[in-house]
Coordinates of C-alpha atoms and ligand atoms in Angstrom, one line a residue:
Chain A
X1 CA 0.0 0.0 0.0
X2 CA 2.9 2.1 -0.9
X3 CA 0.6 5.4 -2.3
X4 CA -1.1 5.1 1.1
X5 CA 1.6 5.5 3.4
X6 CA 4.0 7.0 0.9
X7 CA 5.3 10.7 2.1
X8 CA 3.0 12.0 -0.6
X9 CA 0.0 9.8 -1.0
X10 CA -1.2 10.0 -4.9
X11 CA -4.7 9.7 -5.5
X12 CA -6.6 6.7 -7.3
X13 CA -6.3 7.9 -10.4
X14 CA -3.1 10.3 -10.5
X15 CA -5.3 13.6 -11.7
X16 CA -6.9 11.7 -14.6
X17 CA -9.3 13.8 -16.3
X18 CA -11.6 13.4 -19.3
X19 CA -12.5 16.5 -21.7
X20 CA -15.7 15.5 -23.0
X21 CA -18.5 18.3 -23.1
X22 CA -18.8 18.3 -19.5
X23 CA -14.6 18.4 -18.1
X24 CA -14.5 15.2 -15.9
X25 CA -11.6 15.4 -13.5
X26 CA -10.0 13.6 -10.4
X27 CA -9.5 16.2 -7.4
X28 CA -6.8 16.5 -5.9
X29 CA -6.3 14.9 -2.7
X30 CA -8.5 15.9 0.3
X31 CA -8.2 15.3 4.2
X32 CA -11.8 13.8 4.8
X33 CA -13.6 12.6 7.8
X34 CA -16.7 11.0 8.8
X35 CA -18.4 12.4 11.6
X36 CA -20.8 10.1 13.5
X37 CA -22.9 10.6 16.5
X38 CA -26.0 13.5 17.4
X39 CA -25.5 16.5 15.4
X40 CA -27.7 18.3 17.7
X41 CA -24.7 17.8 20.2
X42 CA -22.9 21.2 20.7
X43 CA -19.3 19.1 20.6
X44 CA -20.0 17.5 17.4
X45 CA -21.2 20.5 15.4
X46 CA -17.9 22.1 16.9
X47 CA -16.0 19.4 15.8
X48 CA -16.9 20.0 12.3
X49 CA -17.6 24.0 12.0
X50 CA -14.6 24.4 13.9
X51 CA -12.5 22.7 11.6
X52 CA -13.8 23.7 8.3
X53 CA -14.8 27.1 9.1
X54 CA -17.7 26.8 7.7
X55 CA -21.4 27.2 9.1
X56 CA -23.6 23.7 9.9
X57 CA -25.1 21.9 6.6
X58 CA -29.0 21.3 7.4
X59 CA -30.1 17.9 6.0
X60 CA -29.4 17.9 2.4
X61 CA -26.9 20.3 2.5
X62 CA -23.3 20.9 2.2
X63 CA -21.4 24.1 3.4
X64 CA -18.4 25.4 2.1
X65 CA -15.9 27.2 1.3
X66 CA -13.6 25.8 -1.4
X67 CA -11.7 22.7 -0.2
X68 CA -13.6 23.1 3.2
X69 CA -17.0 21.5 3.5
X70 CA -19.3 20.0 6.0
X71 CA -22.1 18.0 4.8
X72 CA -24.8 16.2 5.6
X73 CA -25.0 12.7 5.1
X74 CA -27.5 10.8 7.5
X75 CA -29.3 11.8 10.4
X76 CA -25.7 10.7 12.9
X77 CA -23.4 11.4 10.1
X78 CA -21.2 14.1 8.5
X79 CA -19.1 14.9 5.9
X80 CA -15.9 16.4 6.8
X81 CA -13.3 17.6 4.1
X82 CA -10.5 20.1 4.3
X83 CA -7.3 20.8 2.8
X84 CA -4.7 18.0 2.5
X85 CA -2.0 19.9 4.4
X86 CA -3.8 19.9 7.6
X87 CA -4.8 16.4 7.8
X88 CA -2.3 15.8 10.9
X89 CA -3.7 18.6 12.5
X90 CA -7.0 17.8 12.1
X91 CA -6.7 14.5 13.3
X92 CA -5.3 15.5 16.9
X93 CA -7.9 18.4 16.8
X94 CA -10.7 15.6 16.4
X95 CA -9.0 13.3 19.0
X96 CA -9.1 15.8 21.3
X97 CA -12.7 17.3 20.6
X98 CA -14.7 13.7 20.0
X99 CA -14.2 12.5 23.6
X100 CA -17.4 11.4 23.9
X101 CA -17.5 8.1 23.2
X102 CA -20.8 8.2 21.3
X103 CA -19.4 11.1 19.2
X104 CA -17.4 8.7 16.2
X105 CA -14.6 10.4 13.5
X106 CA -13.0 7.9 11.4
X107 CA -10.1 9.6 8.6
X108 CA -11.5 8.5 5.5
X109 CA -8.9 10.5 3.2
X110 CA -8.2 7.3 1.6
X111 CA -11.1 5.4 1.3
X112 CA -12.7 7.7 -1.3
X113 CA -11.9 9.0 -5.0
X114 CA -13.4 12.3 -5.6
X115 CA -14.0 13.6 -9.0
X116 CA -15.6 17.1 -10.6
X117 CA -17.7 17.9 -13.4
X118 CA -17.5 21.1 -15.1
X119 CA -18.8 23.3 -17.6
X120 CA -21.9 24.5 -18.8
X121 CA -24.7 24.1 -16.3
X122 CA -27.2 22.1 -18.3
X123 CA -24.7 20.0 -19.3
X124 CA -22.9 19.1 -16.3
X125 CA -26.7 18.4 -14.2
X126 CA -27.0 16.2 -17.8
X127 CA -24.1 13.9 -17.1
X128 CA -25.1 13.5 -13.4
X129 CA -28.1 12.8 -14.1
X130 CA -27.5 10.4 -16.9
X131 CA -25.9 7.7 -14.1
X132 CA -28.4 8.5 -10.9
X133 CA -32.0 8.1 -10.3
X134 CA -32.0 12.0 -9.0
X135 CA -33.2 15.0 -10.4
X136 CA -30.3 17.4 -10.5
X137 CA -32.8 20.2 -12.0
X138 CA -31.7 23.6 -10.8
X139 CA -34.8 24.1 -8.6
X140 CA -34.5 20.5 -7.1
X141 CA -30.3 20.5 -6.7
X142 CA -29.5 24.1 -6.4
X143 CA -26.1 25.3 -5.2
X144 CA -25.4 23.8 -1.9
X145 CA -27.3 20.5 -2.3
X146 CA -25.9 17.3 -1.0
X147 CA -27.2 13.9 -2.1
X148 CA -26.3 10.5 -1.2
X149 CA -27.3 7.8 -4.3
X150 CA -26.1 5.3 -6.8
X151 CA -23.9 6.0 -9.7
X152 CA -25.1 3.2 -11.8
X153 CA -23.8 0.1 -10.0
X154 CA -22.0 1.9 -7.3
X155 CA -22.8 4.0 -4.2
X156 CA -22.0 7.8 -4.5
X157 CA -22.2 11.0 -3.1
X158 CA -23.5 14.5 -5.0
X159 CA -22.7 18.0 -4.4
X160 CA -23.3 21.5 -6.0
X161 CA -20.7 23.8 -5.0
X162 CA -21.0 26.3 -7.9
X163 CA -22.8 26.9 -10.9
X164 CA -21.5 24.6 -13.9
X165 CA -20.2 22.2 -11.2
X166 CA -21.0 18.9 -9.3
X167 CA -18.6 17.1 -7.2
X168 CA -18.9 13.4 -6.4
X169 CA -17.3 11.3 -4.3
X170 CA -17.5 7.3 -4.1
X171 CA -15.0 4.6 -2.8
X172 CA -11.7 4.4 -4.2
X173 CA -11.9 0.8 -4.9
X174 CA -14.3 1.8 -7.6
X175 CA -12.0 5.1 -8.6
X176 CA -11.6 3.6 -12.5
X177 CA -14.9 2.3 -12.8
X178 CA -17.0 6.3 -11.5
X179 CA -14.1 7.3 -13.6
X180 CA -15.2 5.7 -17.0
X181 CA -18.9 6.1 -16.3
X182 CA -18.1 9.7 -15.9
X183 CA -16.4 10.2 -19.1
X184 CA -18.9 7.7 -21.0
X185 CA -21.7 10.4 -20.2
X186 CA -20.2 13.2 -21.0
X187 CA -18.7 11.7 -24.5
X188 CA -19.3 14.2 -27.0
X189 CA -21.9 13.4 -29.2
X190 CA -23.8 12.1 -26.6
X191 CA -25.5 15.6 -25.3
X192 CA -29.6 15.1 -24.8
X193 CA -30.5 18.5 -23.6
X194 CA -31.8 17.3 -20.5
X195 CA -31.9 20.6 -18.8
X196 CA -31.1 23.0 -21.8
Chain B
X1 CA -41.4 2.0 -10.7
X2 CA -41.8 3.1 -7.4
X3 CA -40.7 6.1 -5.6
X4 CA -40.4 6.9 -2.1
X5 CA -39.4 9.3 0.2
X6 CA -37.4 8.0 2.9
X7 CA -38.4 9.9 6.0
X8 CA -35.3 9.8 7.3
X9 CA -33.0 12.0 5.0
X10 CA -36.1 13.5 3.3
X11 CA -35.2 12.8 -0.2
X12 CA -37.2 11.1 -2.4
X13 CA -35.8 8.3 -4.7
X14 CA -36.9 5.4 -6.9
X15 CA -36.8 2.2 -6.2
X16 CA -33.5 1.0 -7.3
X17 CA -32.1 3.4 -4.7
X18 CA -33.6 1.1 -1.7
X19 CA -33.7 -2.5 -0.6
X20 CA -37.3 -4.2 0.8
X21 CA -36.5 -6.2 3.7
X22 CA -40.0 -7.4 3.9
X23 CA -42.8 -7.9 5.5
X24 CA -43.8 -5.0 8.4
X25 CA -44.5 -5.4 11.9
X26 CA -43.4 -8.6 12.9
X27 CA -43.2 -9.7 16.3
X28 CA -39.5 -11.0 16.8
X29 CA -40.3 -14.6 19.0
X30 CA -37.7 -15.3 21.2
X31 CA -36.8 -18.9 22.9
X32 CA -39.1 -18.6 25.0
X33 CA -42.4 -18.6 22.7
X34 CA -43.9 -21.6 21.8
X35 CA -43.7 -23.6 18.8
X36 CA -46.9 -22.0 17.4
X37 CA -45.6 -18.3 17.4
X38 CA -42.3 -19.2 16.3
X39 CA -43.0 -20.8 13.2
X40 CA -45.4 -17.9 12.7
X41 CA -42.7 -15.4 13.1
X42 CA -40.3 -17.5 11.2
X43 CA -41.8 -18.7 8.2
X44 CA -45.4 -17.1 7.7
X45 CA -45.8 -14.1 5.8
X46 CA -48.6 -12.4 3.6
X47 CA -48.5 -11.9 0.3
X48 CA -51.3 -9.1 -0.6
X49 CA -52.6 -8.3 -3.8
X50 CA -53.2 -4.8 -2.6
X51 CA -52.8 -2.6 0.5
X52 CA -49.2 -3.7 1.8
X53 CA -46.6 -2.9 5.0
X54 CA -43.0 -3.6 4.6
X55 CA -39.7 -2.6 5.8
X56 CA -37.2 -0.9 3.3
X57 CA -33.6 0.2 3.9
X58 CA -32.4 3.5 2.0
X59 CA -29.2 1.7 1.1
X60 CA -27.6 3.9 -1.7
X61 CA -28.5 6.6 0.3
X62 CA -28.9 7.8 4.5
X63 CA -28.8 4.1 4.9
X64 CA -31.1 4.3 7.7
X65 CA -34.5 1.9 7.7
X66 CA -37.7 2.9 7.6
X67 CA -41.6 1.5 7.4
X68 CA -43.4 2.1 3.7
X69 CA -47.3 1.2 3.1
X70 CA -48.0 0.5 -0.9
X71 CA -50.0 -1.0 -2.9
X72 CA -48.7 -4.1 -4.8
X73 CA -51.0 -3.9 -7.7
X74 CA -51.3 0.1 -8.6
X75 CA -47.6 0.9 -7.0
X76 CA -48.9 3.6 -5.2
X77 CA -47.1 4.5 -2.1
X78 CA -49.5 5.5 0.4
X79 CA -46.4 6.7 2.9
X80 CA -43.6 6.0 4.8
X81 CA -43.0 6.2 8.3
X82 CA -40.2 5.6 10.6
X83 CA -38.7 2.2 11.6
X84 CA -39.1 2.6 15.6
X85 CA -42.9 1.5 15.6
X86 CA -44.7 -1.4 15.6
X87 CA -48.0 0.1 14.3
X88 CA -48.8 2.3 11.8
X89 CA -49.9 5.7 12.2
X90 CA -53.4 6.6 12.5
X91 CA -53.4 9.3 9.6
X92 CA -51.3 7.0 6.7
X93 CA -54.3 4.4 8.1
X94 CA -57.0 6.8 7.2
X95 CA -55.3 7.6 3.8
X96 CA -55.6 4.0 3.0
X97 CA -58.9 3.4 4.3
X98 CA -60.4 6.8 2.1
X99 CA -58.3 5.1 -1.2
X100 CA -59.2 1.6 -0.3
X101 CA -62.4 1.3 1.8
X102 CA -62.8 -2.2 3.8
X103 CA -59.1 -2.9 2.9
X104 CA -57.4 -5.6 5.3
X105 CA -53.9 -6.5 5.9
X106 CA -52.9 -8.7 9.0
X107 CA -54.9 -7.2 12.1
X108 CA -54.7 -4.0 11.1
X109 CA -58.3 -2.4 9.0
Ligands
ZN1 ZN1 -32.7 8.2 3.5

């Protein structure tokens, strides 16, 4: 497991990117973190605000700013992702905040390969919604919407940071698979004008 | 195609989104029943052609279960409610019993 443990650990892919008419690309690496336990607790929404800077996601919704978000995924669980360089930091900051043994962080930096679509809006809610069962119509998945699905045969995560973008996340193991699907729907050719 | 909105996380999905784990409302026998209500919880289940309860799990999603109340023939979902009850509520009951008057399922009318 050298790219795990390396001094530099590479992502799944090593930046691959796709320039279909949607730009599909593999993010750089992130410091990420599950968050588990009652997000009505005061140390658990300071756990995760505190870190990311950022204000608490209600359900459906991430928060951020840039690399830094918070969002939520279940009704115990959080998202928690922030700049690679202060993964160490994080870590002891979340050891030292999640005492409470029913308040859970796991590092999950490198269990997941994150990817971006961008370009036009239409376009890149098209390719989305091309490979999950989930309306990403600008009135149903505005900016700031978070949503857990399936990206054909896998599990994945959706977010709308931006207009003309939608991250997704999904487990590394199945980094080259998302990654193909990806760049299978946004083959050019293959535009429908789902949201034109 | 069914779609349902998992009152857990709030979003609403189809079907391919969720796993059924059965039947609703079954009473868990422990070692201590008798033969009689074990096999009933063990093997017995209905089958409706019409008003049904089951369990689903929002597995591509929140992953949480929950309770959902369809019916098996028009795949219309009357509602769904949350796992931590062994009944369902009174107002999805009259919903059912407005769409589907005399309708029967288990004890429950
Ligand atoms: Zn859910």
């Amino acid at each position: 497991m050298s790219d795990l443990t390396g001094p530099a650990p590479v992502t799944a892919l090593g930046g691959a990117a796709f320039e279909g008419y949607v730009r599909v690309a593999e993010e750089p690496q992130r410091a990420m973190f599950t968050l588990r336990g009652d997000l009505s607790a005061t140390a658990m929404k300071n756990a995760a605000t505190g870190l990311a800077g950022v204000d608490m996601p209600g359900q459906g919704q991430a928060a951020l700013n840039a690399e830094r978000m918070v969002a939520w995924m279940s009704p115990d669980e959080l998202l928690l992702t922030l700049p690679w360089a202060e993964h160490d930091k994080a870590c002891a900051q979340l050891d030292a905040t999640l005492g409470d043994p029913m308040l859970n962080w796991g590092d999950v930096s490198q269990a997941r390969a994150h990817f971006s679509l961008s370009g036009p809006d239409g376009a890149v809610r098209e390719v989305a919604a091309k490979l999950a069962p989930v309306d990403f119509s600008p009135a149903a998945f505005p900016q700031g919407s978070f949503r857990r699905s399936r990206m054909n045969q896998v599990a994945a995560a959706f977010w709308c940071p931006a207009p003309g973008r939608i991250e997704v996340i999904c487990f590394r193991s199945v980094a080259d698979y998302a990654f193909r699907l990806l760049s299978d729907a946004a083959r050019p050719g293959s535009e429908v004008g789902l949201y034109a | 195609m069914l779609l349902l909105d998992c009152p857990c996380c709030g979003q609403r999905g189809e079907e391919t989104e969720f796993h059924c784990g059965g039947e609703a409302h079954i009473t868990r026998e422990g070692p201590s029943s008798d033969d009689a209500a074990f096999e009933h919880y063990m093997f017995e289940r209905v089958n409706p052609r019409g008003v049904h309860f089951e369990r689903w799990r929002h597995v591509a999603g929140c992953g949480k279960w929950f309770h959902a109340a369809r019916d098996t023939v028009t795949l219309e979902v009357w509602g769904t409610y949350p796992a931590q009850t062994s009944r369902p509520p009174e107002e999805l009951l009259e919903k059912i019993r407005a769409a589907r008057p005399g309708f029967k399922w288990r004890d429950i009318a």
